[in-house]
XYZ file of C-alpha atoms in Angstrom:
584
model
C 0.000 0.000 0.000
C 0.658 3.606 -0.631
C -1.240 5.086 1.726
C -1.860 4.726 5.498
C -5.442 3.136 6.941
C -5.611 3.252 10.220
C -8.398 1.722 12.162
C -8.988 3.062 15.379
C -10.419 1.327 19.008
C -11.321 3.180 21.644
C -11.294 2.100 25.284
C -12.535 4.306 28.247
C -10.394 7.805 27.437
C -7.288 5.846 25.995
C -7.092 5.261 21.821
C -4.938 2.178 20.140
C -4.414 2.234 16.287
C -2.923 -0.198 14.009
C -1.562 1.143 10.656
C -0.597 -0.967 7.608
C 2.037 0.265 5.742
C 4.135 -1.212 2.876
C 2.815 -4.504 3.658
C 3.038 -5.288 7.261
C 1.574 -4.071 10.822
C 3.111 -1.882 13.404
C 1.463 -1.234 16.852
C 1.752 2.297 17.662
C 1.630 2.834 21.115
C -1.657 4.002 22.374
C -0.374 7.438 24.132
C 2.200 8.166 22.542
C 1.737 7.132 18.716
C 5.200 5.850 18.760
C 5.544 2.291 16.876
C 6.863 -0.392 18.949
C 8.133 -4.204 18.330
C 6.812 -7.007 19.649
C 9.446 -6.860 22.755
C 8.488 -3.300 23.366
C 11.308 -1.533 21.621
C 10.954 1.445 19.661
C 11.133 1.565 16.390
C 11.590 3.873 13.310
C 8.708 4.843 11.516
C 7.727 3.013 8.051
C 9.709 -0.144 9.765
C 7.882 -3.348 9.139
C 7.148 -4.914 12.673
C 7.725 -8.712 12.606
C 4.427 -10.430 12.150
C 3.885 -11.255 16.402
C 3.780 -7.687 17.005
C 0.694 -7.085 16.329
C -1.153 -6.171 19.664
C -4.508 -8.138 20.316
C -7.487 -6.189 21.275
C -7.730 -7.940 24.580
C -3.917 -7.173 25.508
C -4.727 -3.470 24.917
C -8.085 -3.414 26.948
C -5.917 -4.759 29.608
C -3.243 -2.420 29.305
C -5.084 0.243 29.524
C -7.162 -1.035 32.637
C -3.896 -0.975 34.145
C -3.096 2.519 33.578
C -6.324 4.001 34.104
C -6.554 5.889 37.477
C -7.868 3.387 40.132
C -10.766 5.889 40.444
C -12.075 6.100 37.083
C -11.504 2.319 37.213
C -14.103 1.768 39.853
C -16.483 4.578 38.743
C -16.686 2.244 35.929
C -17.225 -0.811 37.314
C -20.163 1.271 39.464
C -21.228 1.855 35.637
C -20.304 5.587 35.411
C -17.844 6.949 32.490
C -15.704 9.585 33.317
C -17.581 13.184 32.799
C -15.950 15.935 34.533
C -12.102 16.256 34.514
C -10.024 14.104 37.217
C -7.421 16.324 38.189
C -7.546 17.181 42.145
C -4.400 15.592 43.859
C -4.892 14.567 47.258
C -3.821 17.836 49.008
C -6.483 19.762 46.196
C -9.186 17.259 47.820
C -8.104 17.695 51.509
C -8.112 21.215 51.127
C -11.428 21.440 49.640
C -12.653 19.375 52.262
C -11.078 20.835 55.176
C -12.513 24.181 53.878
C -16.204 22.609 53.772
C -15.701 21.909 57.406
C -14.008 24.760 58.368
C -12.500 26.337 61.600
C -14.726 28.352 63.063
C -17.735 27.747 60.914
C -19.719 26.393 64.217
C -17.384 27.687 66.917
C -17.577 31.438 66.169
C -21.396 31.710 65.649
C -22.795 29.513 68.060
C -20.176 29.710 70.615
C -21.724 32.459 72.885
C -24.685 30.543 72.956
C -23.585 27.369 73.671
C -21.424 29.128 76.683
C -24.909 30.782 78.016
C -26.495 27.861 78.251
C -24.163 25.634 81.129
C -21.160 27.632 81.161
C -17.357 26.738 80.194
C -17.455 22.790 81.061
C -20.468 22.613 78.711
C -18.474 24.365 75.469
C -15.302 22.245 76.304
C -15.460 19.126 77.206
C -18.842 19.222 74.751
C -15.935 19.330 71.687
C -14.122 16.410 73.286
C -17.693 14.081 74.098
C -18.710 14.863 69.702
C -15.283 14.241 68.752
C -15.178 11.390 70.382
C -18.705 9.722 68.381
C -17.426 11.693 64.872
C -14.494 9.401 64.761
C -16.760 7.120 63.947
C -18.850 8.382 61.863
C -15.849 9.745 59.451
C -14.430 5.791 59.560
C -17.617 4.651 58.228
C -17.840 7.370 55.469
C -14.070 6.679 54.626
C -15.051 2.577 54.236
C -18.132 3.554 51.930
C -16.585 6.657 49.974
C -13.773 4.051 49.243
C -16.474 1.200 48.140
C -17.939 3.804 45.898
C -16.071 6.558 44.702
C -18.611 8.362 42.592
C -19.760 12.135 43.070
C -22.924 11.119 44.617
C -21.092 8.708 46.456
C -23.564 8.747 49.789
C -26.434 8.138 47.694
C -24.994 5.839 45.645
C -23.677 3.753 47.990
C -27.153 3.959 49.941
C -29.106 2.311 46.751
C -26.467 -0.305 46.364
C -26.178 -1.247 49.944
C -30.041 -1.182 50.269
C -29.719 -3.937 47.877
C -33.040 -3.777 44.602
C -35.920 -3.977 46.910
C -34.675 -0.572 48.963
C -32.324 0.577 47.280
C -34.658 3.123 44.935
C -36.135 4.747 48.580
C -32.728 4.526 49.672
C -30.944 6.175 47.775
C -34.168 9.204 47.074
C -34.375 9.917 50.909
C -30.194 10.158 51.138
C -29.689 12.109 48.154
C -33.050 14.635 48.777
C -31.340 15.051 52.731
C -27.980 15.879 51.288
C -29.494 18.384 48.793
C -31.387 19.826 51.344
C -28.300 20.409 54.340
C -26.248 21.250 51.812
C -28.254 24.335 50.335
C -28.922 25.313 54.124
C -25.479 24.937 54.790
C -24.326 27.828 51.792
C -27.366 30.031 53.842
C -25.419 29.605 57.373
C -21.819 30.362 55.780
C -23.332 33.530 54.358
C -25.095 34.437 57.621
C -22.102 33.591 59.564
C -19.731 35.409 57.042
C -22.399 38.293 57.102
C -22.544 38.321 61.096
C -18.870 38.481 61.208
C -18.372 41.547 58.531
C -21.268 43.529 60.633
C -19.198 43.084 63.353
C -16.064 44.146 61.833
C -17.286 47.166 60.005
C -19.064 47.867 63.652
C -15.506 48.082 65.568
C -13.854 49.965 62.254
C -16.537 52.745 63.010
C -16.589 53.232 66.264
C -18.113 50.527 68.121
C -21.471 50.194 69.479
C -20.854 52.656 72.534
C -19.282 55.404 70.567
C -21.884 55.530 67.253
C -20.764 52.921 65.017
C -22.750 51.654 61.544
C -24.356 48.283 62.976
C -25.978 46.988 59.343
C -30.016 46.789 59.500
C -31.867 43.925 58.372
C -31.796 44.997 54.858
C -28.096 45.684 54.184
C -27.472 42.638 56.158
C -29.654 40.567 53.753
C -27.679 42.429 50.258
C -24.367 40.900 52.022
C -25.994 37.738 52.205
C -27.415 37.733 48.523
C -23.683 39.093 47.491
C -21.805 36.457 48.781
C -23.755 33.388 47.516
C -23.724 35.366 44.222
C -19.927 35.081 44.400
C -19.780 31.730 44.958
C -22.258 30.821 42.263
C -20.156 32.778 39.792
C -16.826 31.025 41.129
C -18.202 27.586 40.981
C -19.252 28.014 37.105
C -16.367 29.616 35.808
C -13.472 29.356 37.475
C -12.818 25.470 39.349
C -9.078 25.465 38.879
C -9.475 28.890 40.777
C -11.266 27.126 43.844
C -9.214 24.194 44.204
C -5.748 27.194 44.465
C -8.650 29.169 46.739
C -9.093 26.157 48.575
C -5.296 25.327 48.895
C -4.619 28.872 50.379
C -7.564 27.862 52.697
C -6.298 25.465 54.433
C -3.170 27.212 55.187
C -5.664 30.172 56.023
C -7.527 28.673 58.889
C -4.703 26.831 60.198
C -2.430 29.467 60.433
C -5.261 31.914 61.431
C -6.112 29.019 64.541
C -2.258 28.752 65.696
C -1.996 32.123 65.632
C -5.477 32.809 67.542
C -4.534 30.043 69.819
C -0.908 31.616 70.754
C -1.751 35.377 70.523
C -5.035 35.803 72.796
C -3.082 34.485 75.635
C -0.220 35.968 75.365
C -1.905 39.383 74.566
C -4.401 39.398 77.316
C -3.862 41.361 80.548
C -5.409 38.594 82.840
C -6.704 34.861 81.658
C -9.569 32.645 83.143
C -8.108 30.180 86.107
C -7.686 26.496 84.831
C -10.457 25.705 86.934
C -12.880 28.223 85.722
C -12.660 26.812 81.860
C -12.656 22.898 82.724
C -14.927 22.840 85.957
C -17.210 26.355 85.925
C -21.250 24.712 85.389
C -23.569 27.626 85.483
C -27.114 27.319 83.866
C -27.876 30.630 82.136
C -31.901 30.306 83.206
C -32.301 33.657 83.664
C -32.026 34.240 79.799
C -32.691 30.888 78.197
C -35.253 29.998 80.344
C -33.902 26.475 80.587
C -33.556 25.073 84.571
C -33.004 21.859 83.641
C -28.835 21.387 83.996
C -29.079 17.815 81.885
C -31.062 19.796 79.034
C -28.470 23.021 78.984
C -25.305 20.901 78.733
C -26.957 18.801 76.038
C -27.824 22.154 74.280
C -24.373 23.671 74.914
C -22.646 20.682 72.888
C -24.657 22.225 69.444
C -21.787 24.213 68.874
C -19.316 20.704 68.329
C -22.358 19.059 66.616
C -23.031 21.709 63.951
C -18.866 22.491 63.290
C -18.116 18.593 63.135
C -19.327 17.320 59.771
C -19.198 18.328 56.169
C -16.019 15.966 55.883
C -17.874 13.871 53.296
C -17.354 16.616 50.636
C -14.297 14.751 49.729
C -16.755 11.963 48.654
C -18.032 14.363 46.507
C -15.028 15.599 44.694
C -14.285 11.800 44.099
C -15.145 12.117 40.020
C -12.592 14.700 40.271
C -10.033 13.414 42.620
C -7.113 11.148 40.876
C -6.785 7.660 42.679
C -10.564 8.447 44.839
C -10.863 4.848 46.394
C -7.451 5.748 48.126
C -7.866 9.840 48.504
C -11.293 9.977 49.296
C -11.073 8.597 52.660
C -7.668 10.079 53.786
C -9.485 13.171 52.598
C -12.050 12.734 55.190
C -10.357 10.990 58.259
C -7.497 14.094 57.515
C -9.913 16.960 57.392
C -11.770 15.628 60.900
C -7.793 15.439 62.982
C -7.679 19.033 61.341
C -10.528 20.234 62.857
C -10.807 18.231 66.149
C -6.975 19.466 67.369
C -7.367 23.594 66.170
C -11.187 23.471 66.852
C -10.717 22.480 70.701
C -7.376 25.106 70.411
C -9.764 28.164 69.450
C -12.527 26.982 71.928
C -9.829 27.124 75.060
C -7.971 30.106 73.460
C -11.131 31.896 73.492
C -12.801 30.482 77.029
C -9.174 31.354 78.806
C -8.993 35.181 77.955
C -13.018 36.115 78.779
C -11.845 39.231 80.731
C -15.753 40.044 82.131
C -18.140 37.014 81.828
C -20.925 38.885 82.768
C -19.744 41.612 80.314
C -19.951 39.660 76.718
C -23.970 39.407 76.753
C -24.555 42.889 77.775
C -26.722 44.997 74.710
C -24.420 48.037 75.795
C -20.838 46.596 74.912
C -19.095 47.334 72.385
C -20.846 44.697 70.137
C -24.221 45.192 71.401
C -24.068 42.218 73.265
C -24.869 39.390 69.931
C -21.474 38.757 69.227
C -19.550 36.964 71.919
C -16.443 35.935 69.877
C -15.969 39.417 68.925
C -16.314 41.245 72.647
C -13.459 38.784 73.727
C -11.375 39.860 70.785
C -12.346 43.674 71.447
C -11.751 42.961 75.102
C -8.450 41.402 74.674
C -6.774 43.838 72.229
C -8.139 46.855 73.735
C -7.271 46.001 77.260
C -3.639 46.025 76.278
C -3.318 48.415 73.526
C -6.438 50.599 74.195
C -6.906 50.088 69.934
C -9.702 47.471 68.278
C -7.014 47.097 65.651
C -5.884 43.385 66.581
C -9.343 42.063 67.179
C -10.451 43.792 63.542
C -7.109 41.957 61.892
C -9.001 38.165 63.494
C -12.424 39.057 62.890
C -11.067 39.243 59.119
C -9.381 35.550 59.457
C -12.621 34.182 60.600
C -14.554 36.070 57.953
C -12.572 34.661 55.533
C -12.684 31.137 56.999
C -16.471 31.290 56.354
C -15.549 32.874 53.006
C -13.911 29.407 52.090
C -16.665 27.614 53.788
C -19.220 28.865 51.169
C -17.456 28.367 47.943
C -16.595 24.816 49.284
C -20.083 23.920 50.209
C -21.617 25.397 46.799
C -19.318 23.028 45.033
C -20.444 19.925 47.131
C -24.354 21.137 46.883
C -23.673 21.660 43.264
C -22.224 17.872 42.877
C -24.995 16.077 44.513
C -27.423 17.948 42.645
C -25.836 17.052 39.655
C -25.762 13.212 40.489
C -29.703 12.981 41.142
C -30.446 14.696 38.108
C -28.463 12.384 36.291
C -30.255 9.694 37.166
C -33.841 11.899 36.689
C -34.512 12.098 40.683
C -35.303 15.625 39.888
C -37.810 17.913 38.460
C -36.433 19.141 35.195
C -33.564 16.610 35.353
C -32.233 17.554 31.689
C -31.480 21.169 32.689
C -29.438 20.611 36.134
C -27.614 17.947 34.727
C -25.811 19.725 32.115
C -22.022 20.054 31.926
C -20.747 22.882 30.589
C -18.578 22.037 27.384
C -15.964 24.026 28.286
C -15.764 24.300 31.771
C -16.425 20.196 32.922
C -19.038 22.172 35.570
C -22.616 21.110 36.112
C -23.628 25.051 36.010
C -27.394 24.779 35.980
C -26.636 22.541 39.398
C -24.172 25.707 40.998
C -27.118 28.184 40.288
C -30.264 26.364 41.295
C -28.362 25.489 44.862
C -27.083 29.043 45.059
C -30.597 30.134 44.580
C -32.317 27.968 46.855
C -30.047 29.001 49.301
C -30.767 33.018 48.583
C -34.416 32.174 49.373
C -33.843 30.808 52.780
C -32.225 34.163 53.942
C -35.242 36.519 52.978
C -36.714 35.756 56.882
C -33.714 38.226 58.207
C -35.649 40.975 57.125
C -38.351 39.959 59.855
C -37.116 37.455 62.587
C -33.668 37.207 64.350
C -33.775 33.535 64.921
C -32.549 32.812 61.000
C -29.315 30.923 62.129
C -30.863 28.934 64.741
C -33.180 27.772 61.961
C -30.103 27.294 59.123
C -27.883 25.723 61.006
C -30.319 22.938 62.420
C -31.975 22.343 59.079
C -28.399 21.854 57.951
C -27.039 19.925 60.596
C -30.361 17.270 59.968
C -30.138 17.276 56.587
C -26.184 16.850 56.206
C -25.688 14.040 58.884
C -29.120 12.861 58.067
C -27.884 11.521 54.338
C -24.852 9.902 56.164
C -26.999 8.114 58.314
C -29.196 6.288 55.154
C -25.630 4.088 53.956
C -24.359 3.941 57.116
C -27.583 2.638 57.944
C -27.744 -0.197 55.206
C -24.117 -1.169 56.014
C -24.567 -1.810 59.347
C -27.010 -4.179 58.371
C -25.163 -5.957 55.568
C -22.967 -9.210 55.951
C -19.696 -8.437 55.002
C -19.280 -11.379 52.274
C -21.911 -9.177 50.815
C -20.073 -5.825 50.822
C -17.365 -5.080 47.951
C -15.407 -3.177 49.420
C -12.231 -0.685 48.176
C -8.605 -0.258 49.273
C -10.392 1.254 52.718
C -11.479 -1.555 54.893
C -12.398 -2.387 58.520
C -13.076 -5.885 58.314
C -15.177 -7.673 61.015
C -15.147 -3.809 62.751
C -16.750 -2.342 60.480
C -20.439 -3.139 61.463
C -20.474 -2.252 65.367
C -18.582 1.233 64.223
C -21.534 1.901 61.770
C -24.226 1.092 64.421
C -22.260 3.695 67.036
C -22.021 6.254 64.172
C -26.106 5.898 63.385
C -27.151 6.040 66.800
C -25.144 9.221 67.345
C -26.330 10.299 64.300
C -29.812 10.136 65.127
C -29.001 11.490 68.657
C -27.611 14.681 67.094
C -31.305 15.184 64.682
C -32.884 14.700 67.717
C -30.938 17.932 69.439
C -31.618 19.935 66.405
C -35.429 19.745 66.162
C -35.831 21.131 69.950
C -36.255 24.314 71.178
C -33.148 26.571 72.557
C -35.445 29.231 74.569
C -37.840 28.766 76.770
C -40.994 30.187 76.593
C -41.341 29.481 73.361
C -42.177 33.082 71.182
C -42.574 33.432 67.876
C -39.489 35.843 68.371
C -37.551 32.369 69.657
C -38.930 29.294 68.563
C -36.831 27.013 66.342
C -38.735 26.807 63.297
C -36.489 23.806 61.776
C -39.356 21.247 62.521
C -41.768 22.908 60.799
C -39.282 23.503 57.494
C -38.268 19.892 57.256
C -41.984 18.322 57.995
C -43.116 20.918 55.081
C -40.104 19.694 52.998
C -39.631 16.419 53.392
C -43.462 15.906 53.460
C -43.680 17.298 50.143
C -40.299 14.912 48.623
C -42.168 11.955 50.630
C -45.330 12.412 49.385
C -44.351 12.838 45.663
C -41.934 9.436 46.132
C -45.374 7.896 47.235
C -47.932 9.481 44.419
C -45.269 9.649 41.565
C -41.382 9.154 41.863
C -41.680 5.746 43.626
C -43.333 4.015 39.980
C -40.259 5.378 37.746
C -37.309 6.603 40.110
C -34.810 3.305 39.996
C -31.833 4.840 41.731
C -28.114 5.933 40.057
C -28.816 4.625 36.542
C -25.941 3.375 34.574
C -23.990 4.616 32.050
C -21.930 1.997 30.772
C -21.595 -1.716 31.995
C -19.044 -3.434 33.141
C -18.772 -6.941 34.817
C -16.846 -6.948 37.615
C -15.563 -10.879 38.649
C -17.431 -12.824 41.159
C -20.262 -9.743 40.507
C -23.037 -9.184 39.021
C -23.150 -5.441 37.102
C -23.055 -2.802 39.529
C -25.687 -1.478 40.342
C -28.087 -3.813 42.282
């Protein structure tokens, strides 16, 4: 022949061609279109390969399965092909997650609460009692986010380990709670980044005593609206943007913590006795209306609860994460030692240098009394330097930390989103499951989170109990999809349970049932009220949300969804050995 043919076979992402020339076949390698000999060897083009050379088509499948990333790998034996791009290293993932968590994202805003209600020993030995049961909840989302590294890995793991009967309910109710925490969770990092740059723009104009701007309602709601805004706009255009924003995040909060942690001690004129921050019990009744001293301390621990989870984002991210199955999980188990060692740091650093504890609640300080983090700042670097400047310079670490909190949780909301609709779990499924050509991002997912998440802040304008009401629905929602696989795997024999490079063994089904009974102790905390009497002014108005909510998703599963909706539908098959095609 004159003229090359070449016939080409594709495999996953990987192409092999064989071209005839002058006679005889030459393999050209599949990645580098370089012809090789049967032993290997390169050789010069136009050379005629011996007539054993010639690759077979089976050889090549399996020399690309070897190369393929060990995530993509098991995404396809799940029956997924590879969509968005798979290029977030481990440290890209960790950060991401770590920044989902985030620092201070429960410690700052719910801290002064959490302290009214049964003093110091509540706030710190609370962080040591939920680290204790998170443990074990992150080892049992680190086994299943290894088992199934997919972007909806909860609630794909929920319909396989529900097995076909359950798995369709399953996997609705996991992904629908998920999708639900997750859009409350961008509305508390906005609040809580919101709250924080009141406060700052407060002590940069003079304080509450001597005439400084405290935003109303309706400047505190634009802030709101302008922050998810810039996260939606982030998320669609610029994801190699967020995972360097997400990088300098991590170095952000931890250096932010250390320095926190060193500086408030060292700068404050007088510090809190040992026994004061370990041992002090004292019920604040005369605020919270709460006598019972079993009922505050339970109460006090919501500010552990609600900043201990949001780890699983690195399941997430696992379409995205190169070798998943391994990353995934020392994503998550990483990003929860993070948070457990500076987390308790802050909460001491900060319960050490109270200078006046009857001073922080008081509506004529400096901060009008709703800010407790902020007073002990302003108490600490006034009282030495008689200037607000050091407590303005944290205030902007924290606000920041939130900041990264956001743009991390609109890319996890976005994700899961994007995996129900592409299975049709949600109205208009063909429009938020899009990916945009150019981008790899699921845009129409990022916006219809973003704006979900703008609607639940429009109460500001008329009640002040907004966060209460965010940060439980988001604490119910979020650890209420871990508890649906978790769930299913506690009750699955391990012979029946495929699992990845993470493994517990025999272990593994006592540590799920600890993690779902803490789980559902931790729902439980988040439905009740936090003031007594209960006011329209005070009442927790999660319950009501979530049995409007989920009453609505439940009742169209019942009517509707429950006759077509199937669970994660697959994309391509594969047979895995010893298995039958993935899903169940």
């Amino acid at each position: 022949m004159t003229a090359l043919e070449a016939v080409s076979c594709s495999a996953t992402n990987m192409t092999a061609r064989i071209v005839m020339n002058d006679g005889g076949p030459f393999f050209l390698d599949a990645w580098k279109d370089v012809p090789h000999d049967a032993n290997g060897n390169v050789m010069s083009p136009g050379t005629r390969a011996p007539k054993n050379s010639l690759v077979k088509q089976e050889d090549r499948a399996a020399l690309e399965e070897e190369m393929m990333d060990s995530g993509e790998r098991r995404l396809n034996q799940l029956g997924y092909k590879q969509e968005l791009r798979r290029e977030m290293t481990l440290f890209k993932c960790l950060a991401i997650t770590f920044s989902t968590v985030t620092l201070f994202t429960g410690i700052v805003p719910l801290y002064g609460s959490s302290l009214m209600y049964a003093g110091p020993v509540g706030v710190v030995w609370g962080w040591v009692v939920v680290t204790f049961f998170t443990w074990f909840v992150g080892f049992a989302m680190a086994e299943i986010c290894s088992s199934f590294p997919t972007t909806g890995s909860l609630y794909f793991s929920a319909a396989h380990l529900a097995g076909p009967r359950w798995g369709p309910l399953a996997s609705w109710l996991c992904a629908w709670l998920e999708i639900i925490g997750l859009i409350a969770g961008i509305g508390t990092q906005a609040y809580a980044g919101t709250e924080t740059l009141q406060n700052i723009i407060l002590l940069c104009t003079g304080t509450n005593k001597h005439g400084g701007y405290f935003a109303p309602p309706g400047v505190f709601l634009a802030i709101y609206i302008a922050l998810c805004f810039i996260w939606a706009v982030l998320n669609t255009f610029a994801l190699n943007v967020i995972a360097v924003i997400d990088m300098v995040s991590i170095y952000w909060q931890m250096v932010g913590g250390a320095v926190m942690v060193i500086l408030l001690p060292v700068v404050a004129k007088t510090t809190q006795p040992a026994s004061y921050v370990f041992t002090h019990f004292e019920i604040g009744d005369a605020t919270t209306g709460i006598k019972s001293g079993v009922y505050a301390v339970l109460l006090s621990w919501s500010v552990s609860q609600y900043s201990l989870y949001g780890y699983d984002a690195a399941a997430y991210l696992t379409e995205e994460t190169k070798s998943a199955d391994i990353n995934g999980p020392i994503a998550i188990l990483s990003s929860i030692a993070l948070v457990s060692v500076f987390g308790w740091g802050v909460i001491l650093a900060l319960t050490f240098t109270i200078q006046n504890p009857s001073y922080l609640y008081d509506p004529s300080n400096e901060t009008a009394g709703r800010f407790v983090p902020a007073q002990i700042l302003y108490d600490v670097f006034h009282g030495r330097y008689h200037d607000a400047t050091g407590a303005i310079v944290l205030l902007c670490v924290i606000w920041g930390s939130f900041f990264f909190g956001g743009l991390s949780i609109t890319t996890s909301a976005a994700r899961i989103v994007y995996a129900l609709s592409r299975d049709g779990g949600t109205p208009y499924s063909r429009v938020w499951r899009k990916v945009h050509p150019k981008y790899k991002v699921p845009v129409n997912a990022v916006w219809i989170s973003v704006g979900f998440a703008i609607l639940l802040g429009f109460p500001i304008l008329r009640i002040s109990v907004v966060f209460t009401t965010l940060a439980s629905i988001c604490t119910i929602g979020w650890v209420g999809g871990y508890a649906v696989p978790i769930f299913f795997r506690m009750i699955l024999v391990n012979e029946e349970f495929l699992p990845g490079p993470f493994y517990m063994g025999k272990a593994s089904r006592w540590v799920c049932a600890v993690a779902f009974l803490w789980i559902c102790y931790t729902c439980a905390i988040f439905l009740l009220p936090t003031v007594y009497p209960i006011k329209f002014s005070t009442f927790n108005y999660a319950p009501v949300t979530l049995a409007i909510v989920l009453g609505a998703i439940m009742g169209w599963w019942v009517i509707d969804a429950r006759h077509w909706f199937k669970g994660p539908v697959q994309e391509i098959f594969v047979q895995v050995p010893g298995k039958e095609s993935l899903p169940q």
